[in-house]
Amino acid sequence: MPGPDDFGMVWHLGWNHNMREKQKGSRAAGLPNDDIGPDIRLELYRLQVEIRDCEKRANDLFFQNLIKGTSHLSLGQEGIAAGVAVAMQPGDKSFCTYRGHAHTLARGVPMEKVLGELMLRDNGLMRGKGGSMHLTSVEHGVMGSYAIIGAHLPIACGSAWRAQYLGQKDVSVCFFGDGTTNIGAFHEALNFAAIWKLPVVFICENNLYMEYTPIADVTAVEHPAADRASAYGLERIVIDGNDADVVYRTAQAAFAKARKGDGPSLIECMTYRHSGHSRADPAKYRPEGELEKWLERDPIKIYRERLREFGISDAQVAAIDAESKRKVDAATEACKASPSAPVELLTTDVYADGGWSWRN
Amino acid sequence: MAELTYRDAVARGIAQEMERDNNVVFLGEDVAKAGGVFKSTVGLYEKFGPLRVRDTPISEQAILGAAMGAAMTGLRPIAEIMFADFAAVCFDYIANEFPKLRYMTNGQLGCPLVVRTGNGGGARFGAQHSQSIENWTMMIPGLKVVAPSSPIDVIGLMAAAVRDDNPVIFHEHKSLYAVKGEVPDGEILDTLGTARILRPGKDATILALALMVPRALAAAETLAAEHGIDCEVVDVRSLVPLDTDTILNSVARTGHLFTVEENPRLCGWGAEIASIVADEAFWDLDGPIVRITTPHIPLPAADHLEDLALPNAPRIVEKIGRVMNGSVR
Ligand SMILES: Cc1ncc(C[n+]2csc(CCOP(=O)(O)OP(=O)(O)O)c2C)c(N)n1
Ligand SMILES: [Mg+2]
C-alpha cells in the first residue's frame, strides 16, 4: 500500500523535476526561483484554508444536529481541490462526487450556499433539493456532484465532446476516488475519451481507501488509476496530492494539452482523508500511526512552510486565516437564519416545464 | 406522399431533425458507417458526416453518459442502445442520472436527449434480445417514454422527442422495422403525450402499444365480424406523458377496458392504466378491466413457443369474446 514512506518514490515529475533542480540553483543566491508567483500562491493557500475551515464547520454542525443526512468531508485533501481549481479558467467545467464540497468551494461558490445546502435550507445551492452529495452551481462551472460511483466520468466526456463539437475552448474536469477505478464506467470513459481525443482531465484522489476497505486489498495494481492509464494510451501520472504547487503545475499542463486538442489526461493524486468516509464513520479500520504520519504531510502545513520559503510574511498568512474564519462564521449565521424551502418545491423541476405532471 | 418502412422512417426522422438543428448529434454502436444493426440509420453518416454521426465502442455507459454530458451543456444528442435489453447495463443513466438531474439541481441543469432502442420480441432472438422494457422506463419520474407503432408516428414522435427538453426513451419495435406505411412529404412533427384512436368502436376499448397495435386491430376486425363486438382500438403511443383523457373518454363510451401488452405480466403499463381507470372511471365500467399480456416468463427463442407467449390476434379475440359474452351493451 502506498503510504507516507513512499513519498521518496519517483513521482511523475518530468519538468517538475527540472524545476526543482533550477530552484536548488537559485536557492544558493537567496530566494528560490518562483515559477508560480506570490499571487497564485496566496490564492492556493486561501482556498485550502477556506475549504478546511468550511469542512470543519460542517463537521461541527453535524454534531449539533444542524446537518442532516450524510456528508463526506475532504479534510486532508484540500491541496487537490485548490491546485486544480486555480489552474482552471472561467468556463471550465467541474464534475464532482458526493465528496465534492471542496471542489465546489474551490470554484468560488460562496460558503453560505454550500453550508446552506448541507443544512438543507432554502439558501442552499439547490434549496435543499439535492443535499450534500449533489452540490451544483452552474454559474460557477460546477456541473453537478454525482453519488453513483463512476457515473460522472462518461458524463464529463460528454461535456468535453460538446466543447470539441462546437469548437469551444473549455476543459471538463472530473474528480473521483481510488475506489472508482474498479467500476466499469471508469474504463469505458477512459477509452472513450482517448479514442475521441476529448478535452477532459480525470483527477483521481487516491486517499488509500474506498469507504472502509483499503484500495490495495482489492486492486490488482499498485496505483489504481495511473497503472491503468497505459491501457488507454495515456501517460502514467502519479503526483503528491498534498502539495498544491505540484497539483497546480500538473493540472495546468493537462489543461493546456486538452485545450490544444491533444486529448485527455489522467492524474492520480496521492492523499489521505483525515476523517472517516462519512460522518457515520469513526475510521477505526486504519492502522495505528497512519493518520499521524499523514498529518505530518498535511497539505496546509506544507503550504504554510512553502509560503514562508518564498518570503510571504506571516502577517499576510494570518490575515487570510482570520478572513477565512470570519467568512465561515458569517456563512454559518446566515444558514442558521435561513428558513427551509417552501413545500411547493416538492414537485417542481421534475420535467422541463417546471412541474411534475405525467398525465393530462 | 410516399410509402416508407418503419426502419426507413427512423432514419428520416433523425435526418429531419439533424437538418433543422446543428446541435442534434447521433451516437451508438455500429450506427454510422454500418447504418445500424437493424439498418435503421442507413445514410445518416454519409449525409451528416463523422462529427455528427458517430460510431462508439461497446460501452453503453459511455454512450448514455456522454449523451447526458453533451445534453446538459448544449447539444441535443440522440443515442442508440442497440437492443432494449442492454438498457440493463447502463440503467444507472436511465434510472439515476437523466431523470434526477433537473430535480436535484433545482432546475439548474436539464437533459434534453433521446435514447432510441430496439425493443420487443417476435424475432426469435431469445430471452436477452427480445424483451419489452417500456415499463422499466415508465416507472421513473423525470423520463418521457414513447413507443410508436407506424412509420409516420416514428417520424413525428422522433421529432417531438428531439425537440423536447426532457430525456425521452424512444422504444422502436424490432418486429415492426419492415412494416410499411404512408408518409406525407415534408416536415412531420407530432406531440408527445397523445394517444390515438385508430379504430372507433362502441362496445369495448382496447389499449395497445407498438407491435400489439396491429394485432389489436386485427383482433377488432374479427371480433366485429364473427362476434358482433365493436371494439375501439387506441394506440397509447406515449406512456409518459400518458393521455388519460383519451383513455378515460373512450372507456366512458364503451364501458369495457382491455389492455394488450407485450411485457411480462407483473407491473406492465396496463396495470397502471387499469388502476387509473378503476380509480377514476369505476362507475363507467360494465365489466372487469382485463389485461392481456405475455405470461410472467422470460421469452423463449423457439418460434412456436415465442408465438405462444406474445399476445396475438386469436388470443385477443378469444379473451375479449369470453369476457364480453353476454355483457355487450
Ligand atoms: C455504484 C456505487 N457503488 C457503491 C457505492 C457506495 N459508495 C459510496 S462512496 C464509496 C467509496 C468510494 O471510494 P473512492 O472512489 O475511493 O472515493 P472516496 O470516498 O475515497 O473519496 C462507495 C463504495 C456507490 N455510491 N455507488
Ligand atoms: Mg478513496
XYZ file of C-alpha atoms and ligand atoms in Angstrom:
716
model
C 0.000 0.000 0.000
C 1.403 3.408 -0.843
C 1.896 5.383 2.349
C 3.869 8.355 3.592
C 7.092 6.435 3.281
C 6.554 6.186 -0.412
C 6.918 9.891 -0.864
C 10.560 9.246 -1.544
C 9.438 7.359 -4.652
C 9.960 8.803 -8.067
C 6.790 10.765 -8.644
C 5.818 11.645 -12.115
C 7.562 14.958 -12.175
C 9.223 15.395 -15.538
C 9.599 19.110 -15.919
C 8.683 19.487 -12.269
C 11.880 17.711 -11.501
C 13.813 20.140 -13.635
C 12.071 22.931 -11.837
C 13.384 21.608 -8.563
C 16.889 21.469 -9.928
C 16.540 25.062 -11.027
C 15.243 26.005 -7.605
C 18.242 24.411 -5.945
C 20.498 26.540 -8.104
C 18.775 29.795 -7.324
C 18.377 28.964 -3.650
C 22.060 29.446 -3.199
C 21.573 33.000 -4.427
C 18.748 33.741 -1.950
C 15.018 33.141 -2.583
C 14.025 30.048 -4.563
C 13.125 30.518 -8.194
C 9.372 31.027 -8.174
C 7.582 29.716 -11.242
C 4.196 30.186 -9.598
C 4.411 33.639 -8.088
C 3.040 35.146 -4.886
C -0.467 35.949 -6.137
C -1.255 32.420 -7.214
C 0.450 31.015 -4.135
C -1.700 33.145 -1.869
C -4.764 32.042 -3.803
C -3.783 28.394 -3.429
C -3.328 28.949 0.280
C -6.563 30.882 0.734
C -8.599 28.189 -0.972
C -7.085 25.407 1.094
C -7.677 27.257 4.335
C -11.234 28.203 3.451
C -12.062 24.646 2.432
C -10.508 23.349 5.657
C -12.433 25.781 7.820
C -15.692 25.189 5.998
C -15.326 21.397 6.220
C -14.511 21.627 9.920
C -17.566 23.753 10.416
C -19.650 21.195 8.528
C -18.362 18.583 10.933
C -19.284 20.721 13.953
C -22.736 21.418 12.569
C -23.305 17.687 12.285
C -22.661 17.178 15.915
C -25.074 19.979 16.674
C -27.633 18.119 14.555
C -27.917 21.041 12.202
C -26.795 18.983 9.230
C -28.982 16.016 8.437
C -28.414 13.051 6.161
C -24.858 12.215 5.294
C -21.772 14.167 4.376
C -18.314 13.358 3.058
C -15.522 15.684 4.050
C -12.307 16.448 2.189
C -10.255 17.241 5.291
C -6.679 16.456 4.336
C -7.415 16.511 0.597
C -7.681 20.281 0.147
C -4.467 20.570 -1.857
C -6.038 18.809 -4.823
C -9.210 20.879 -4.939
C -7.224 24.096 -4.664
C -4.435 23.136 -7.055
C -6.801 22.033 -9.801
C -9.263 24.897 -9.393
C -6.576 27.574 -9.568
C -5.312 26.031 -12.787
C -8.822 26.137 -14.285
C -10.184 29.007 -16.329
C -13.625 30.564 -16.152
C -15.922 28.429 -18.273
C -14.117 25.193 -17.475
C -16.473 22.584 -16.102
C -16.120 20.623 -12.859
C -17.785 17.243 -12.381
C -17.568 16.226 -8.737
C -18.587 13.421 -6.418
C -20.504 13.199 -3.152
C -17.115 14.201 -1.638
C -17.480 17.455 -3.503
C -17.777 20.319 -1.027
C -14.116 21.157 -1.584
C -14.343 21.235 -5.372
C -17.475 23.338 -5.235
C -15.938 25.885 -2.869
C -12.750 25.920 -4.916
C -14.646 27.230 -7.948
C -15.716 30.267 -5.951
C -19.127 29.151 -4.737
C -19.884 31.105 -1.527
C -19.655 29.102 1.698
C -23.170 30.096 2.636
C -24.536 28.377 -0.455
C -22.645 25.183 0.328
C -23.365 25.081 4.049
C -26.964 26.045 3.341
C -27.351 23.016 1.109
C -25.698 20.767 3.686
C -28.176 22.101 6.226
C -30.984 21.594 3.683
C -32.111 25.201 3.953
C -33.725 27.485 1.434
C -30.476 29.433 0.991
C -28.602 26.331 -0.196
C -27.328 25.887 -3.740
C -30.297 23.760 -4.671
C -32.558 24.982 -1.856
C -32.205 21.631 -0.131
C -33.493 19.545 -3.033
C -30.182 17.895 -3.752
C -28.368 17.724 -0.452
C -24.684 17.404 0.353
C -23.936 14.735 -2.258
C -25.190 16.707 -5.271
C -23.750 20.214 -4.950
C -24.225 22.057 -8.235
C -23.587 25.636 -9.236
C -23.737 26.028 -12.970
C -22.847 29.720 -12.821
C -19.504 28.716 -11.281
C -18.939 25.838 -13.697
C -19.810 23.196 -11.104
C -21.839 20.876 -13.304
C -23.026 18.630 -10.557
C -21.821 16.225 -7.905
C -22.618 12.622 -8.554
C -23.151 9.893 -5.983
C -23.240 6.774 -8.117
C -19.625 5.714 -8.271
C -18.126 6.324 -11.714
C -21.249 7.683 -13.389
C -19.846 11.139 -13.960
C -16.735 10.088 -15.866
C -18.741 9.397 -19.047
C -20.818 12.498 -18.347
C -17.669 14.621 -18.240
C -16.697 13.020 -21.564
C -19.999 14.194 -22.998
C -19.388 17.736 -21.854
C -15.926 17.584 -23.423
C -17.451 16.187 -26.613
C -19.769 19.214 -26.735
C -16.774 21.550 -26.425
C -14.954 19.684 -29.172
C -18.003 19.616 -31.446
C -18.832 23.295 -31.001
C -15.201 24.408 -31.113
C -15.390 25.790 -27.581
C -12.171 26.013 -25.592
C -13.298 24.908 -22.143
C -11.978 21.796 -20.443
C -14.124 19.366 -18.469
C -12.567 18.153 -15.243
C -13.748 15.069 -13.439
C -12.840 14.265 -9.814
C -13.192 10.826 -8.269
C -11.615 8.480 -5.743
C -9.319 5.487 -5.907
C -12.244 3.106 -5.389
C -13.860 4.422 -8.546
C -11.143 2.920 -10.718
C -12.631 -0.542 -10.270
C -16.030 0.175 -11.788
C -16.760 -0.299 -15.467
C -17.704 3.295 -16.187
C -14.131 4.369 -15.340
C -12.742 2.120 -18.036
C -15.435 2.932 -20.578
C -14.843 6.630 -20.050
C -11.067 6.461 -20.402
C -11.243 4.532 -23.640
C -13.982 6.787 -24.952
C -12.076 9.965 -24.073
C -8.898 8.604 -25.615
C -10.378 7.479 -28.937
C -12.299 10.721 -29.393
C -9.351 12.817 -28.076
C -11.660 14.696 -25.769
C -10.659 17.789 -23.772
C -11.287 16.123 -20.436
C -8.987 15.763 -17.419
C -9.587 12.956 -14.948
C -8.360 13.633 -11.425
C -8.157 10.599 -9.170
C -7.829 11.443 -5.498
C -6.156 8.370 -4.100
C -6.835 8.609 -0.377
C -5.949 4.912 0.046
C -9.454 3.818 0.982
C -12.808 3.160 -0.579
C -15.393 3.552 2.188
C -13.633 1.309 4.689
C -11.592 -1.138 2.638
C -8.009 -0.240 1.728
C -7.816 0.139 -2.036
C -4.705 -2.035 -2.081
C -6.725 -5.000 -0.787
C -8.986 -5.006 -3.818
C -6.914 -3.716 -6.718
C -4.588 -5.656 -8.985
C -2.130 -2.812 -9.446
C -0.340 -0.512 -7.050
C -1.630 2.755 -8.455
C -5.281 2.146 -9.194
C -5.674 4.964 -11.714
C -2.232 5.631 -13.142
C -1.283 1.995 -13.607
C -4.309 1.586 -15.866
C -3.555 4.663 -17.956
C -1.335 2.856 -20.424
C -4.222 0.522 -21.280
C -5.863 3.573 -22.825
C -2.763 5.067 -24.388
C -2.399 7.673 -21.660
C 0.654 8.764 -19.730
C 1.171 7.340 -16.229
C 0.935 10.291 -13.854
C 1.194 9.957 -10.070
C 1.715 13.096 -8.028
C 1.825 14.311 -4.447
C -1.735 15.497 -3.947
C -0.847 17.141 -0.664
C 1.390 19.664 -2.359
C -0.856 22.220 -4.020
C 2.018 23.521 -6.147
C 2.578 20.108 -7.672
C -1.133 19.662 -8.274
C -1.375 23.119 -9.817
C 1.538 22.564 -12.195
C 0.405 19.139 -13.259
C -3.173 20.260 -13.801
C -2.025 23.265 -15.789
C -0.058 21.049 -18.146
C -3.032 18.710 -18.573
C -5.410 21.592 -19.261
C -3.040 23.103 -21.801
C -2.833 19.761 -23.553
C -6.616 19.408 -23.585
C -7.121 22.945 -24.873
C -4.666 22.353 -27.677
C -6.769 19.428 -28.848
C -4.255 16.825 -27.741
C -6.740 14.816 -25.722
C -7.379 13.654 -22.189
C -5.138 13.160 -19.162
C -5.477 11.060 -16.061
C -3.751 12.324 -12.921
C -3.531 10.215 -9.782
C -3.050 12.402 -6.722
C -1.815 10.683 -3.571
C -3.564 11.989 -0.491
C -5.293 10.968 2.710
C -8.540 11.879 4.368
C -8.118 12.954 7.958
C -11.617 11.937 8.989
C -13.793 8.921 8.239
C -15.512 8.187 4.941
C -18.666 9.936 6.047
C -19.957 11.255 9.290
C -21.077 7.782 10.324
C -17.503 6.512 10.137
C -15.031 6.801 13.022
C -12.385 5.235 10.733
C -11.344 2.549 13.229
C -10.041 0.350 10.413
C -6.939 2.428 9.880
C -3.674 1.047 11.206
C -2.239 2.777 14.228
C 0.020 5.666 13.375
C -1.148 6.013 9.789
C -3.166 9.160 10.372
C -0.359 10.711 12.428
C 2.140 10.140 9.637
C -0.158 11.768 7.147
C -0.859 14.674 9.462
C 2.831 15.446 9.185
C 2.181 15.833 5.490
C -0.943 17.903 5.969
C -1.371 19.982 2.803
C -1.990 23.201 4.699
C 1.020 22.689 6.939
C 3.118 22.019 3.851
C 1.790 25.129 2.225
C 2.405 27.417 5.163
C 6.037 26.325 5.078
C 6.078 26.884 1.342
C 4.830 30.448 1.705
C 7.475 31.180 4.291
C 10.094 29.678 1.988
C 9.003 32.086 -0.717
C 9.201 35.083 1.530
C 5.499 35.653 2.150
C 5.044 37.306 5.527
C 3.362 35.678 8.484
C 1.101 38.712 8.681
C -0.288 38.010 5.209
C -0.916 34.408 6.153
C -2.576 35.404 9.403
C -4.850 37.812 7.542
C -6.029 35.027 5.246
C -6.605 32.747 8.220
C -8.636 35.396 10.017
C -10.703 36.277 6.962
C -11.496 32.601 6.407
C -12.763 32.216 9.981
C -14.852 35.328 9.580
C -16.375 34.001 6.353
C -17.265 30.653 7.891
C -18.874 32.309 10.901
C -20.870 34.687 8.717
C -21.982 31.834 6.459
C -22.998 29.730 9.445
C -25.101 32.514 10.900
C -26.769 33.160 7.548
C -27.615 29.473 7.224
C -28.982 29.229 10.732
C -31.198 32.210 9.965
C -32.428 30.757 6.683
C -35.785 29.011 6.612
C -36.432 25.657 4.988
C -37.606 25.792 1.409
C -41.340 26.248 0.819
C -43.189 22.951 0.433
C -44.154 23.775 -3.157
C -40.606 22.802 -4.082
C -41.519 19.154 -3.551
C -42.914 18.846 -7.048
C -41.031 21.456 -9.048
C -38.494 20.729 -11.794
C -39.254 17.079 -12.378
C -39.861 17.985 -16.020
C -38.633 20.878 -18.124
C -41.949 22.720 -17.857
C -41.051 23.175 -14.198
C -43.664 20.759 -12.905
C -44.140 17.062 -12.342
C -47.168 16.262 -14.460
C -47.013 12.867 -16.145
C -50.591 12.792 -17.466
C -53.311 15.041 -18.732
C -46.840 11.024 -50.030
C -44.539 8.036 -50.048
C -44.640 4.514 -48.766
C -41.919 4.043 -46.184
C -40.863 1.254 -43.883
C -40.753 1.810 -40.121
C -36.992 1.210 -40.452
C -36.548 3.970 -43.040
C -38.798 6.231 -41.034
C -36.252 6.135 -38.205
C -33.513 7.463 -40.479
C -35.867 10.022 -41.992
C -36.966 11.269 -38.574
C -33.399 11.648 -37.370
C -32.337 13.301 -40.642
C -35.218 15.763 -40.453
C -34.080 16.881 -37.003
C -30.377 16.945 -37.848
C -31.103 19.133 -40.841
C -33.137 21.509 -38.726
C -30.710 21.830 -35.814
C -26.917 21.581 -35.941
C -26.838 20.741 -32.256
C -28.504 17.403 -32.924
C -25.839 14.687 -32.909
C -26.192 10.929 -33.049
C -24.078 8.192 -31.483
C -24.217 4.462 -30.918
C -22.651 1.124 -31.748
C -22.385 0.393 -35.496
C -24.801 3.215 -36.261
C -22.649 5.351 -38.543
C -20.645 3.588 -41.231
C -22.659 0.389 -40.994
C -26.037 2.140 -40.781
C -27.126 0.259 -37.665
C -27.570 -3.439 -36.994
C -31.217 -3.084 -37.962
C -30.263 -0.840 -40.895
C -32.464 1.837 -39.431
C -29.863 4.612 -39.682
C -28.562 3.995 -43.185
C -27.380 7.131 -44.971
C -27.058 9.402 -41.939
C -23.284 9.114 -41.763
C -22.948 9.902 -45.456
C -25.297 12.833 -45.143
C -24.133 14.438 -41.912
C -20.535 13.296 -41.636
C -18.343 11.807 -38.950
C -18.642 14.693 -36.489
C -22.383 14.389 -36.131
C -22.947 10.670 -36.631
C -20.502 8.690 -34.526
C -19.700 5.045 -34.038
C -18.876 4.211 -30.435
C -17.161 1.320 -28.701
C -19.339 -1.294 -26.990
C -19.692 0.940 -23.961
C -23.327 1.526 -23.145
C -22.468 3.542 -20.056
C -20.147 5.760 -22.059
C -22.792 6.188 -24.759
C -25.510 7.325 -22.381
C -23.147 9.199 -20.080
C -21.630 11.105 -22.983
C -25.072 11.849 -24.369
C -26.034 13.263 -20.996
C -22.908 15.382 -20.600
C -23.428 16.776 -24.083
C -27.126 17.377 -23.483
C -26.644 19.234 -20.224
C -24.102 21.562 -21.817
C -25.926 22.459 -25.003
C -26.218 19.677 -27.566
C -29.302 17.609 -28.333
C -27.956 14.088 -28.666
C -29.736 11.027 -29.936
C -28.159 7.862 -28.521
C -28.846 4.353 -29.696
C -28.911 1.375 -27.366
C -28.926 -1.433 -29.885
C -31.240 -3.869 -28.107
C -33.530 -2.601 -25.383
C -32.371 -5.432 -23.125
C -28.977 -3.707 -22.963
C -30.594 -0.854 -21.062
C -29.851 -3.043 -18.069
C -26.091 -2.460 -18.391
C -26.493 1.321 -18.458
C -29.580 1.592 -16.319
C -27.798 3.963 -13.958
C -28.168 6.716 -16.525
C -31.788 5.868 -17.263
C -32.792 5.496 -13.629
C -30.431 7.694 -11.626
C -28.810 10.277 -13.836
C -31.035 11.642 -16.643
C -34.271 11.795 -14.698
C -32.879 13.189 -11.445
C -30.642 15.929 -12.837
C -33.180 18.709 -13.146
C -34.842 17.953 -9.822
C -31.682 17.540 -7.770
C -30.129 20.701 -9.170
C -33.320 22.659 -8.558
C -33.663 23.309 -12.269
C -30.085 24.438 -12.890
C -29.486 21.672 -15.411
C -31.584 19.728 -17.875
C -31.081 16.686 -20.007
C -32.632 17.113 -23.453
C -31.738 13.856 -25.155
C -33.326 10.892 -26.881
C -32.403 7.276 -26.285
C -33.582 5.115 -29.163
C -33.661 1.407 -28.638
C -34.748 -1.775 -30.391
C -37.473 -3.064 -28.141
C -39.695 -6.135 -28.154
C -39.962 -9.722 -29.326
C -41.066 -11.777 -32.251
C -37.663 -12.167 -33.884
C -36.680 -15.482 -32.250
C -33.748 -13.801 -30.504
C -34.312 -15.458 -27.135
C -34.599 -14.117 -23.628
C -31.857 -11.460 -23.709
C -32.666 -9.805 -27.025
C -36.450 -9.763 -27.090
C -37.773 -8.037 -24.029
C -40.307 -5.265 -23.937
C -38.826 -2.924 -21.414
C -41.111 0.072 -21.725
C -42.340 -0.499 -18.180
C -38.761 -0.368 -16.862
C -38.614 3.182 -18.128
C -42.206 4.173 -17.404
C -41.784 3.799 -13.664
C -39.129 6.501 -13.316
C -40.231 10.079 -12.634
C -38.433 12.540 -14.905
C -38.393 10.456 -18.084
C -40.715 10.592 -21.045
C -41.475 7.314 -22.767
C -42.836 6.694 -26.244
C -43.323 3.617 -28.416
C -44.572 4.277 -31.940
C -46.373 1.643 -33.997
C -46.245 3.104 -37.523
C -43.757 4.839 -39.824
C -45.496 8.193 -39.676
C -45.569 8.071 -35.882
C -41.888 7.175 -35.816
C -41.037 10.378 -37.645
C -43.461 12.647 -35.853
C -42.708 11.367 -32.377
C -38.966 11.313 -33.062
C -39.162 14.987 -34.000
C -41.174 15.745 -30.882
C -38.735 13.762 -28.745
C -35.682 15.561 -30.112
C -37.303 18.956 -29.582
C -38.470 18.099 -26.071
C -36.341 19.479 -23.250
C -36.614 16.259 -21.240
C -34.893 12.901 -21.573
C -37.077 10.755 -23.830
C -36.797 6.987 -24.138
C -37.880 6.068 -27.653
C -38.832 2.420 -27.982
C -38.681 1.203 -31.568
C -40.171 -2.212 -32.077
C -37.809 -4.628 -33.782
C -40.628 -6.642 -35.342
C -42.110 -3.524 -36.900
C -38.993 -2.376 -38.765
C -40.171 -3.969 -42.022
C -43.735 -2.679 -41.752
C -44.725 -0.147 -44.399
C -46.939 2.889 -44.133
C -47.957 6.022 -45.976
C -45.918 9.053 -45.008
C -46.545 12.577 -46.308
C -43.691 14.640 -47.757
C -42.167 17.499 -45.824
C -41.669 18.039 -42.116
C -43.616 15.844 -39.747
C -43.993 16.859 -36.110
C -46.229 15.059 -33.643
C -46.995 15.650 -29.961
C -45.733 13.569 -27.060
C -48.404 12.512 -24.599
C -51.122 11.887 -27.142
C -52.839 8.566 -27.714
C -54.613 7.921 -30.991
C -57.915 6.195 -31.657
C -57.140 4.027 -34.682
C -60.482 2.263 -34.871
C -63.554 3.793 -33.296
C -65.957 1.363 -31.661
C -68.778 1.375 -29.153
C -68.610 -1.895 -27.203
C -65.143 -2.123 -25.695
C -61.874 -0.201 -25.540
C -58.659 -1.996 -26.430
C -55.422 -0.223 -25.497
C -52.305 -1.380 -27.302
C -48.726 -0.294 -27.867
C -46.177 -0.859 -30.649
C -46.344 -4.408 -32.084
C -49.541 -5.055 -30.171
C -51.310 -2.320 -32.149
C -51.605 -4.190 -35.465
C -52.565 -7.313 -33.528
C -55.272 -5.473 -31.620
C -56.570 -4.008 -34.879
C -56.713 -7.437 -36.495
C -58.482 -8.833 -33.434
C -61.001 -5.999 -33.536
C -61.926 -6.861 -37.129
C -62.505 -10.500 -36.205
C -64.469 -9.552 -33.077
C -66.727 -7.350 -35.197
C -67.161 -9.835 -37.998
C -67.537 -13.030 -36.007
C -68.779 -11.972 -32.586
C -70.615 -8.766 -33.283
C -68.416 -6.903 -30.784
C -67.423 -3.419 -31.922
C -64.076 -2.540 -30.341
C -62.378 0.830 -30.143
C -58.637 0.395 -30.608
C -56.448 3.049 -29.008
C -52.747 3.254 -29.771
C -51.369 4.540 -26.489
C -48.125 5.697 -28.243
C -46.862 7.646 -25.254
C -46.654 6.107 -21.791
C -45.221 9.267 -20.230
C -46.891 11.666 -20.504
C -49.965 9.480 -20.554
C -53.036 10.633 -22.441
C -55.536 9.661 -19.791
C -58.153 11.963 -21.344
C -58.383 9.876 -24.482
C -58.377 6.647 -22.467
C -60.970 7.711 -19.883
C -63.237 9.192 -22.548
C -63.091 6.007 -24.548
C -63.907 3.893 -21.509
C -66.769 6.237 -20.674
C -68.229 5.492 -24.118
C -67.635 1.743 -24.218
C -67.809 0.636 -20.583
C -65.166 -2.029 -21.111
C -61.380 -1.888 -20.992
C -58.817 -4.353 -22.298
C -55.085 -3.788 -22.483
C -52.824 -5.707 -24.845
C -49.285 -5.672 -23.501
C -46.175 -7.372 -24.765
C -44.381 -7.071 -21.439
C -44.436 -9.895 -18.920
C -47.410 -9.690 -16.616
C -46.190 -8.005 -13.452
C -46.170 -4.200 -13.428
C -46.810 -3.854 -17.143
C -48.026 -0.450 -18.342
C -51.584 -1.733 -18.484
C -51.577 -2.290 -14.733
C -51.063 1.409 -14.138
C -53.793 2.330 -16.584
C -56.140 -0.256 -15.058
C -55.556 1.330 -11.691
C -56.286 4.823 -13.034
C -59.480 3.654 -14.715
C -60.614 1.708 -11.658
C -59.986 4.771 -9.544
C -61.442 7.468 -11.782
C -63.931 5.710 -14.053
C -65.207 2.841 -11.954
C -68.841 3.808 -12.483
C -68.330 3.884 -16.250
C -67.325 0.236 -16.240
C -69.743 -2.537 -17.165
C -67.282 -5.341 -16.637
C -63.841 -6.178 -15.321
C -60.736 -4.499 -16.665
C -58.792 -7.284 -18.340
C -55.101 -7.270 -19.188
C -53.844 -9.476 -21.995
C -50.085 -9.828 -21.573
C -47.144 -12.080 -22.136
C -47.116 -14.565 -19.250
C -44.635 -13.862 -16.477
C -41.796 -15.772 -18.129
C -38.570 -14.985 -19.963
C -39.099 -15.212 -23.718
C -38.078 -18.453 -25.410
C -36.205 -18.480 -28.708
C -38.174 -21.270 -30.383
C -40.660 -19.789 -32.812
C -43.667 -21.856 -31.756
C -43.012 -21.065 -28.080
C -42.438 -17.362 -28.606
C -45.641 -17.220 -30.652
C -47.466 -18.823 -27.760
C -46.050 -16.322 -25.306
C -46.715 -12.997 -27.030
C -50.311 -11.830 -27.238
C -51.669 -12.319 -30.761
C -54.917 -11.651 -32.556
C -56.546 -15.046 -31.863
C -55.729 -14.797 -28.165
C -57.069 -11.262 -28.009
C -60.252 -12.363 -29.787
C -60.681 -15.351 -27.512
C -60.183 -13.369 -24.325
C -62.312 -10.393 -25.264
C -65.021 -12.621 -26.702
C -65.235 -14.598 -23.487
C -65.302 -11.571 -21.194
C -67.782 -9.697 -23.341
C -70.060 -12.648 -23.781
C -73.444 -11.524 -22.513
C -72.286 -8.146 -21.372
C -72.392 -6.138 -24.577
C -74.478 -3.012 -24.109
C -22.090 2.230 -7.826
C -21.853 2.507 -6.394
N -21.387 1.512 -5.588
C -21.169 1.756 -4.282
C -21.431 2.976 -3.742
C -21.254 3.231 -2.249
N -20.054 4.053 -2.022
C -20.153 5.370 -1.840
S -18.675 6.096 -1.668
C -17.872 4.632 -1.841
C -16.382 4.585 -1.774
C -15.748 5.239 -2.937
O -14.382 5.243 -2.789
P -13.434 6.186 -3.606
O -13.773 6.132 -5.048
O -12.049 5.861 -3.237
O -13.819 7.661 -3.119
P -13.615 8.336 -1.693
O -14.922 8.178 -0.964
O -12.477 7.688 -1.006
O -13.372 9.765 -1.995
C -18.772 3.591 -2.032
C -18.409 2.186 -2.172
C -21.927 3.978 -4.607
N -22.232 5.200 -4.171
N -22.102 3.723 -5.917
Mg -10.821 6.672 -1.749
